[in-house]
């Protein structure tokens, strides 16, 4: 919303404060006579309207800041997509610092372990998928990888979900692709041996996917993780797995599972 709207609203509200104070004063004088009561009533009434004016103005500023943040993020997304054709989507996880492009190298699955979204060599790497997955997010299971950096960048804040209170409060992963937001509900999070999930459990096969999903609750319990019940139709639903190294243990990974619930 345009800032000028709130500017003029503030002026109008200020004028109302003055005008209503005068009208209120006249009415009170008419029925109750002059005195300290009139003065006090006018002060309280005027103060209330002033508080409302300030609130509306600050609320408008908050809306503008949020809109500007969204605009800058969209611009950033467009710039990254223009610079690197490997970038094909954007991932956000509410309540964490995860807000990055998703990439897939056409020939080297390990490339983005050591390169950022602009192709620069770095220990931080980037957020990426492997060639076993399509970039459409229409596979039964899509796995997204990223390093767990100690400054919480990349997938470093994914382990927020290792805490019970955080698992309860953080429930949504958003994948933005081609102007659409795919919304996923987080259903499980736990530390697990460092297996290549896709190949180890044959997640390209629907029957294997069905078996894998049916054992999610048991795996979460066995590994001290968390789980929330969900329905899953292997012929229709889509499972998203976020996988990163587990900083708490060697040769283990921290994995978060989410099921697509809709799009906007």
PDB file of C-alpha atoms in Angstrom, residues 18-239:
ATOM      1  CA  UNK A  18      -8.868  18.453  17.170  1.00  0.00           C
ATOM      2  CA  UNK A  19     -12.388  18.686  15.746  1.00  0.00           C
ATOM      3  CA  UNK A  20     -13.799  15.950  17.940  1.00  0.00           C
ATOM      4  CA  UNK A  21     -12.166  17.396  20.995  1.00  0.00           C
ATOM      5  CA  UNK A  22     -13.955  20.692  20.261  1.00  0.00           C
ATOM      6  CA  UNK A  23     -17.301  19.004  19.524  1.00  0.00           C
ATOM      7  CA  UNK A  24     -17.014  16.787  22.569  1.00  0.00           C
ATOM      8  CA  UNK A  25     -16.141  19.793  24.698  1.00  0.00           C
ATOM      9  CA  UNK A  26     -19.250  21.665  23.493  1.00  0.00           C
ATOM     10  CA  UNK A  27     -21.522  18.672  24.119  1.00  0.00           C
ATOM     11  CA  UNK A  28     -20.190  18.011  27.584  1.00  0.00           C
ATOM     12  CA  UNK A  29     -20.417  21.715  28.477  1.00  0.00           C
ATOM     13  CA  UNK A  30     -24.033  21.774  27.265  1.00  0.00           C
ATOM     14  CA  UNK A  31     -25.146  18.895  29.449  1.00  0.00           C
ATOM     15  CA  UNK A  32     -22.731  19.010  32.385  1.00  0.00           C
ATOM     16  CA  UNK A  33     -21.348  22.537  32.516  1.00  0.00           C
ATOM     17  CA  UNK A  34     -17.756  23.724  32.509  1.00  0.00           C
ATOM     18  CA  UNK A  35     -15.076  22.441  34.808  1.00  0.00           C
ATOM     19  CA  UNK A  36     -12.185  20.031  35.224  1.00  0.00           C
ATOM     20  CA  UNK A  37     -14.328  17.126  34.049  1.00  0.00           C
ATOM     21  CA  UNK A  38     -14.632  18.720  30.615  1.00  0.00           C
ATOM     22  CA  UNK A  39     -10.908  19.303  30.376  1.00  0.00           C
ATOM     23  CA  UNK A  40     -10.099  15.761  31.495  1.00  0.00           C
ATOM     24  CA  UNK A  41     -12.620  14.179  29.119  1.00  0.00           C
ATOM     25  CA  UNK A  42     -11.235  16.138  26.194  1.00  0.00           C
ATOM     26  CA  UNK A  43      -7.662  15.078  27.002  1.00  0.00           C
ATOM     27  CA  UNK A  44      -8.527  11.371  27.248  1.00  0.00           C
ATOM     28  CA  UNK A  45     -10.620  11.421  24.078  1.00  0.00           C
ATOM     29  CA  UNK A  46      -7.936  13.238  22.126  1.00  0.00           C
ATOM     30  CA  UNK A  47      -5.215  10.905  23.390  1.00  0.00           C
ATOM     31  CA  UNK A  48      -7.215   7.840  22.331  1.00  0.00           C
ATOM     32  CA  UNK A  49      -7.619   9.160  18.806  1.00  0.00           C
ATOM     33  CA  UNK A  50      -3.935  10.054  18.647  1.00  0.00           C
ATOM     34  CA  UNK A  51      -2.955   6.517  19.646  1.00  0.00           C
ATOM     35  CA  UNK A  52      -5.207   5.121  16.917  1.00  0.00           C
ATOM     36  CA  UNK A  53      -3.554   7.444  14.389  1.00  0.00           C
ATOM     37  CA  UNK A  54      -0.035   6.351  15.371  1.00  0.00           C
ATOM     38  CA  UNK A  55      -1.043   2.692  15.275  1.00  0.00           C
ATOM     39  CA  UNK A  56      -2.483   2.990  11.774  1.00  0.00           C
ATOM     40  CA  UNK A  57       0.595   4.819  10.544  1.00  0.00           C
ATOM     41  CA  UNK A  58       3.016   2.230  11.981  1.00  0.00           C
ATOM     42  CA  UNK A  59       0.867  -0.614  10.649  1.00  0.00           C
ATOM     43  CA  UNK A  60       1.111   0.933   7.213  1.00  0.00           C
ATOM     44  CA  UNK A  61       4.898   1.238   7.478  1.00  0.00           C
ATOM     45  CA  UNK A  62       5.069  -2.479   8.398  1.00  0.00           C
ATOM     46  CA  UNK A  63       3.041  -3.378   5.319  1.00  0.00           C
ATOM     47  CA  UNK A  64       5.331  -1.292   3.148  1.00  0.00           C
ATOM     48  CA  UNK A  65       8.467  -2.888   4.567  1.00  0.00           C
ATOM     49  CA  UNK A  66       7.052  -6.362   3.981  1.00  0.00           C
ATOM     50  CA  UNK A  67       6.051  -5.474   0.425  1.00  0.00           C
ATOM     51  CA  UNK A  68       9.519  -4.060  -0.235  1.00  0.00           C
ATOM     52  CA  UNK A  69      11.122  -7.209   1.166  1.00  0.00           C
ATOM     53  CA  UNK A  70       9.026  -9.366  -1.184  1.00  0.00           C
ATOM     54  CA  UNK A  71       9.882  -7.110  -4.133  1.00  0.00           C
ATOM     55  CA  UNK A  72      13.621  -7.306  -3.431  1.00  0.00           C
ATOM     56  CA  UNK A  73      13.464 -11.072  -3.005  1.00  0.00           C
ATOM     57  CA  UNK A  74      11.694 -11.459  -6.344  1.00  0.00           C
ATOM     58  CA  UNK A  75      14.317  -9.252  -7.959  1.00  0.00           C
ATOM     59  CA  UNK A  76      17.056 -11.350  -6.380  1.00  0.00           C
ATOM     60  CA  UNK A  77      15.423 -14.540  -7.643  1.00  0.00           C
ATOM     61  CA  UNK A  78      15.174 -13.142 -11.167  1.00  0.00           C
ATOM     62  CA  UNK A  79      18.831 -12.067 -11.146  1.00  0.00           C
ATOM     63  CA  UNK A  80      20.045 -15.467  -9.981  1.00  0.00           C
ATOM     64  CA  UNK A  81      17.896 -17.294 -12.542  1.00  0.00           C
ATOM     65  CA  UNK A  82      19.228 -15.020 -15.292  1.00  0.00           C
ATOM     66  CA  UNK A  83      22.846 -15.598 -14.268  1.00  0.00           C
ATOM     67  CA  UNK A  84      22.629 -19.368 -13.814  1.00  0.00           C
ATOM     68  CA  UNK A  85      20.348 -21.662 -15.791  1.00  0.00           C
ATOM     69  CA  UNK A  86      20.927 -24.405 -13.181  1.00  0.00           C
ATOM     70  CA  UNK A  87      18.702 -22.445 -10.764  1.00  0.00           C
ATOM     71  CA  UNK A  88      15.126 -23.595 -11.214  1.00  0.00           C
ATOM     72  CA  UNK A  89      13.232 -23.023  -7.939  1.00  0.00           C
ATOM     73  CA  UNK A  90      13.346 -21.279  -4.564  1.00  0.00           C
ATOM     74  CA  UNK A  91      12.958 -22.833  -1.117  1.00  0.00           C
ATOM     75  CA  UNK A  92      11.787 -21.212   2.124  1.00  0.00           C
ATOM     76  CA  UNK A  93      11.248 -22.930   5.472  1.00  0.00           C
ATOM     77  CA  UNK A  94       9.222 -20.919   7.953  1.00  0.00           C
ATOM     78  CA  UNK A  95      10.890 -20.247  11.294  1.00  0.00           C
ATOM     79  CA  UNK A  96      14.392 -20.945   9.918  1.00  0.00           C
ATOM     80  CA  UNK A  97      16.968 -19.016   7.901  1.00  0.00           C
ATOM     81  CA  UNK A  98      16.416 -21.182   4.827  1.00  0.00           C
ATOM     82  CA  UNK A  99      15.590 -18.881   1.911  1.00  0.00           C
ATOM     83  CA  UNK A 100      17.617 -19.923  -1.136  1.00  0.00           C
ATOM     84  CA  UNK A 101      17.544 -20.876  -4.789  1.00  0.00           C
ATOM     85  CA  UNK A 102      17.450 -24.579  -5.642  1.00  0.00           C
ATOM     86  CA  UNK A 103      19.876 -25.715  -8.349  1.00  0.00           C
ATOM     87  CA  UNK A 104      20.670 -28.841 -10.328  1.00  0.00           C
ATOM     88  CA  UNK A 105      23.872 -29.311 -12.292  1.00  0.00           C
ATOM     89  CA  UNK A 106      23.292 -31.072 -15.637  1.00  0.00           C
ATOM     90  CA  UNK A 107      26.251 -33.468 -15.328  1.00  0.00           C
ATOM     91  CA  UNK A 108      27.884 -33.315 -11.867  1.00  0.00           C
ATOM     92  CA  UNK A 109      25.773 -34.080  -8.788  1.00  0.00           C
ATOM     93  CA  UNK A 110      28.639 -33.004  -6.502  1.00  0.00           C
ATOM     94  CA  UNK A 111      29.216 -29.613  -8.135  1.00  0.00           C
ATOM     95  CA  UNK A 112      27.066 -27.581  -5.741  1.00  0.00           C
ATOM     96  CA  UNK A 113      28.739 -29.113  -2.718  1.00  0.00           C
ATOM     97  CA  UNK A 114      31.615 -26.748  -3.464  1.00  0.00           C
ATOM     98  CA  UNK A 115      30.074 -23.946  -5.554  1.00  0.00           C
ATOM     99  CA  UNK A 116      27.495 -21.287  -4.798  1.00  0.00           C
ATOM    100  CA  UNK A 117      24.495 -20.288  -6.916  1.00  0.00           C
ATOM    101  CA  UNK A 118      26.665 -18.013  -9.053  1.00  0.00           C
ATOM    102  CA  UNK A 119      29.256 -20.714  -9.716  1.00  0.00           C
ATOM    103  CA  UNK A 120      31.876 -19.385  -7.286  1.00  0.00           C
ATOM    104  CA  UNK A 121      33.940 -21.967  -5.428  1.00  0.00           C
ATOM    105  CA  UNK A 122      33.063 -21.946  -1.716  1.00  0.00           C
ATOM    106  CA  UNK A 123      32.846 -24.286   1.254  1.00  0.00           C
ATOM    107  CA  UNK A 124      29.239 -23.193   1.748  1.00  0.00           C
ATOM    108  CA  UNK A 125      28.114 -24.738  -1.517  1.00  0.00           C
ATOM    109  CA  UNK A 126      24.472 -24.232  -2.525  1.00  0.00           C
ATOM    110  CA  UNK A 127      21.067 -25.860  -2.124  1.00  0.00           C
ATOM    111  CA  UNK A 128      20.591 -28.487  -4.832  1.00  0.00           C
ATOM    112  CA  UNK A 129      18.955 -31.642  -6.144  1.00  0.00           C
ATOM    113  CA  UNK A 130      20.543 -34.530  -8.000  1.00  0.00           C
ATOM    114  CA  UNK A 131      19.856 -35.725 -11.531  1.00  0.00           C
ATOM    115  CA  UNK A 132      17.690 -38.620 -10.286  1.00  0.00           C
ATOM    116  CA  UNK A 133      15.019 -35.982  -9.670  1.00  0.00           C
ATOM    117  CA  UNK A 134      13.166 -33.983 -12.265  1.00  0.00           C
ATOM    118  CA  UNK A 135      13.128 -30.226 -11.735  1.00  0.00           C
ATOM    119  CA  UNK A 136       9.327 -30.216 -11.871  1.00  0.00           C
ATOM    120  CA  UNK A 137       8.841 -31.494  -8.290  1.00  0.00           C
ATOM    121  CA  UNK A 138       6.464 -34.056  -9.759  1.00  0.00           C
ATOM    122  CA  UNK A 139       8.502 -37.108  -8.723  1.00  0.00           C
ATOM    123  CA  UNK A 140       6.963 -39.157  -5.902  1.00  0.00           C
ATOM    124  CA  UNK A 141      10.008 -38.183  -3.817  1.00  0.00           C
ATOM    125  CA  UNK A 142      12.286 -35.181  -4.288  1.00  0.00           C
ATOM    126  CA  UNK A 143      15.415 -34.826  -2.152  1.00  0.00           C
ATOM    127  CA  UNK A 144      17.061 -31.433  -1.646  1.00  0.00           C
ATOM    128  CA  UNK A 145      20.590 -31.232  -0.223  1.00  0.00           C
ATOM    129  CA  UNK A 146      22.602 -28.518   1.488  1.00  0.00           C
ATOM    130  CA  UNK A 147      25.461 -28.131   3.962  1.00  0.00           C
ATOM    131  CA  UNK A 148      24.732 -27.537   7.640  1.00  0.00           C
ATOM    132  CA  UNK A 149      26.927 -24.498   8.221  1.00  0.00           C
ATOM    133  CA  UNK A 150      27.716 -23.433  11.790  1.00  0.00           C
ATOM    134  CA  UNK A 151      26.525 -19.886  11.102  1.00  0.00           C
ATOM    135  CA  UNK A 152      23.092 -21.351  10.264  1.00  0.00           C
ATOM    136  CA  UNK A 153      23.424 -20.536   6.562  1.00  0.00           C
ATOM    137  CA  UNK A 154      22.454 -23.041   3.847  1.00  0.00           C
ATOM    138  CA  UNK A 155      20.717 -25.885   5.739  1.00  0.00           C
ATOM    139  CA  UNK A 156      22.435 -24.940   9.001  1.00  0.00           C
ATOM    140  CA  UNK A 157      19.157 -23.937  10.635  1.00  0.00           C
ATOM    141  CA  UNK A 158      17.356 -27.132   9.598  1.00  0.00           C
ATOM    142  CA  UNK A 159      18.247 -28.694  12.936  1.00  0.00           C
ATOM    143  CA  UNK A 160      15.977 -26.184  14.662  1.00  0.00           C
ATOM    144  CA  UNK A 161      13.479 -28.976  14.012  1.00  0.00           C
ATOM    145  CA  UNK A 162      15.446 -31.265  16.334  1.00  0.00           C
ATOM    146  CA  UNK A 163      13.742 -29.499  19.253  1.00  0.00           C
ATOM    147  CA  UNK A 164      10.193 -30.599  20.153  1.00  0.00           C
ATOM    148  CA  UNK A 165       8.791 -27.088  20.575  1.00  0.00           C
ATOM    149  CA  UNK A 166      10.264 -25.978  17.256  1.00  0.00           C
ATOM    150  CA  UNK A 167       8.981 -29.055  15.443  1.00  0.00           C
ATOM    151  CA  UNK A 168       5.511 -28.186  16.678  1.00  0.00           C
ATOM    152  CA  UNK A 169       5.739 -24.545  15.612  1.00  0.00           C
ATOM    153  CA  UNK A 170       7.538 -24.925  12.259  1.00  0.00           C
ATOM    154  CA  UNK A 171       5.292 -26.786   9.841  1.00  0.00           C
ATOM    155  CA  UNK A 172       5.621 -25.339   6.336  1.00  0.00           C
ATOM    156  CA  UNK A 173       8.122 -25.600   3.496  1.00  0.00           C
ATOM    157  CA  UNK A 174       7.424 -23.442   0.439  1.00  0.00           C
ATOM    158  CA  UNK A 175       8.871 -24.229  -2.970  1.00  0.00           C
ATOM    159  CA  UNK A 176       8.443 -21.444  -5.524  1.00  0.00           C
ATOM    160  CA  UNK A 177       8.689 -22.463  -9.169  1.00  0.00           C
ATOM    161  CA  UNK A 178       7.416 -20.792 -12.333  1.00  0.00           C
ATOM    162  CA  UNK A 179       5.386 -18.285 -10.358  1.00  0.00           C
ATOM    163  CA  UNK A 180       3.657 -20.918  -8.210  1.00  0.00           C
ATOM    164  CA  UNK A 181       4.143 -21.702  -4.527  1.00  0.00           C
ATOM    165  CA  UNK A 182       4.058 -25.402  -3.657  1.00  0.00           C
ATOM    166  CA  UNK A 183       3.185 -25.770   0.022  1.00  0.00           C
ATOM    167  CA  UNK A 184       4.467 -28.742   2.012  1.00  0.00           C
ATOM    168  CA  UNK A 185       3.645 -29.756   5.575  1.00  0.00           C
ATOM    169  CA  UNK A 186       6.560 -31.040   7.647  1.00  0.00           C
ATOM    170  CA  UNK A 187       5.720 -34.525   8.960  1.00  0.00           C
ATOM    171  CA  UNK A 188       8.987 -35.963  10.283  1.00  0.00           C
ATOM    172  CA  UNK A 189      12.473 -34.868  11.348  1.00  0.00           C
ATOM    173  CA  UNK A 190      15.288 -36.975  12.741  1.00  0.00           C
ATOM    174  CA  UNK A 191      18.981 -37.876  12.565  1.00  0.00           C
ATOM    175  CA  UNK A 192      19.754 -40.922  10.421  1.00  0.00           C
ATOM    176  CA  UNK A 193      22.772 -42.919   9.176  1.00  0.00           C
ATOM    177  CA  UNK A 194      24.509 -41.322   6.212  1.00  0.00           C
ATOM    178  CA  UNK A 195      22.820 -43.442   3.544  1.00  0.00           C
ATOM    179  CA  UNK A 196      21.973 -42.187   0.083  1.00  0.00           C
ATOM    180  CA  UNK A 197      18.224 -42.330   0.654  1.00  0.00           C
ATOM    181  CA  UNK A 198      17.134 -42.367  -2.974  1.00  0.00           C
ATOM    182  CA  UNK A 199      19.311 -45.318  -3.974  1.00  0.00           C
ATOM    183  CA  UNK A 200      19.328 -47.205  -0.661  1.00  0.00           C
ATOM    184  CA  UNK A 201      15.533 -47.295  -0.441  1.00  0.00           C
ATOM    185  CA  UNK A 202      14.747 -47.343  -4.151  1.00  0.00           C
ATOM    186  CA  UNK A 203      12.675 -44.171  -4.012  1.00  0.00           C
ATOM    187  CA  UNK A 204      12.154 -44.128  -7.756  1.00  0.00           C
ATOM    188  CA  UNK A 205       9.745 -47.069  -7.377  1.00  0.00           C
ATOM    189  CA  UNK A 206       6.208 -46.449  -6.079  1.00  0.00           C
ATOM    190  CA  UNK A 207       6.062 -49.634  -4.007  1.00  0.00           C
ATOM    191  CA  UNK A 208       9.353 -48.765  -2.343  1.00  0.00           C
ATOM    192  CA  UNK A 209       8.120 -45.241  -1.682  1.00  0.00           C
ATOM    193  CA  UNK A 210       4.988 -46.638  -0.047  1.00  0.00           C
ATOM    194  CA  UNK A 211       7.122 -48.881   2.172  1.00  0.00           C
ATOM    195  CA  UNK A 212       9.472 -46.023   3.049  1.00  0.00           C
ATOM    196  CA  UNK A 213       6.595 -43.744   4.065  1.00  0.00           C
ATOM    197  CA  UNK A 214       4.943 -46.461   6.151  1.00  0.00           C
ATOM    198  CA  UNK A 215       8.108 -46.751   8.260  1.00  0.00           C
ATOM    199  CA  UNK A 216       8.642 -43.031   8.831  1.00  0.00           C
ATOM    200  CA  UNK A 217       7.073 -42.986  12.290  1.00  0.00           C
ATOM    201  CA  UNK A 218       9.136 -45.970  13.438  1.00  0.00           C
ATOM    202  CA  UNK A 219      12.358 -44.424  12.097  1.00  0.00           C
ATOM    203  CA  UNK A 220      11.604 -41.125  13.820  1.00  0.00           C
ATOM    204  CA  UNK A 221      10.996 -42.929  17.130  1.00  0.00           C
ATOM    205  CA  UNK A 222      14.092 -45.118  16.824  1.00  0.00           C
ATOM    206  CA  UNK A 223      16.317 -42.123  16.129  1.00  0.00           C
ATOM    207  CA  UNK A 224      14.921 -39.745  18.747  1.00  0.00           C
ATOM    208  CA  UNK A 225      13.119 -37.587  16.198  1.00  0.00           C
ATOM    209  CA  UNK A 226       9.626 -36.284  15.733  1.00  0.00           C
ATOM    210  CA  UNK A 227       6.636 -37.279  13.645  1.00  0.00           C
ATOM    211  CA  UNK A 228       3.095 -36.067  12.985  1.00  0.00           C
ATOM    212  CA  UNK A 229       0.474 -38.358  11.420  1.00  0.00           C
ATOM    213  CA  UNK A 230      -0.472 -37.737   7.792  1.00  0.00           C
ATOM    214  CA  UNK A 231      -2.266 -39.398   4.901  1.00  0.00           C
ATOM    215  CA  UNK A 232      -0.235 -40.363   1.855  1.00  0.00           C
ATOM    216  CA  UNK A 233      -1.451 -41.751  -1.458  1.00  0.00           C
ATOM    217  CA  UNK A 234       1.642 -42.909  -3.320  1.00  0.00           C
ATOM    218  CA  UNK A 235      -0.095 -42.519  -6.699  1.00  0.00           C
ATOM    219  CA  UNK A 236      -0.958 -38.881  -6.058  1.00  0.00           C
ATOM    220  CA  UNK A 237       0.982 -37.280  -3.206  1.00  0.00           C
ATOM    221  CA  UNK A 238       4.508 -35.855  -3.307  1.00  0.00           C
ATOM    222  CA  UNK A 239       7.137 -36.284  -0.606  1.00  0.00           C
TER     223      UNK A 239
END
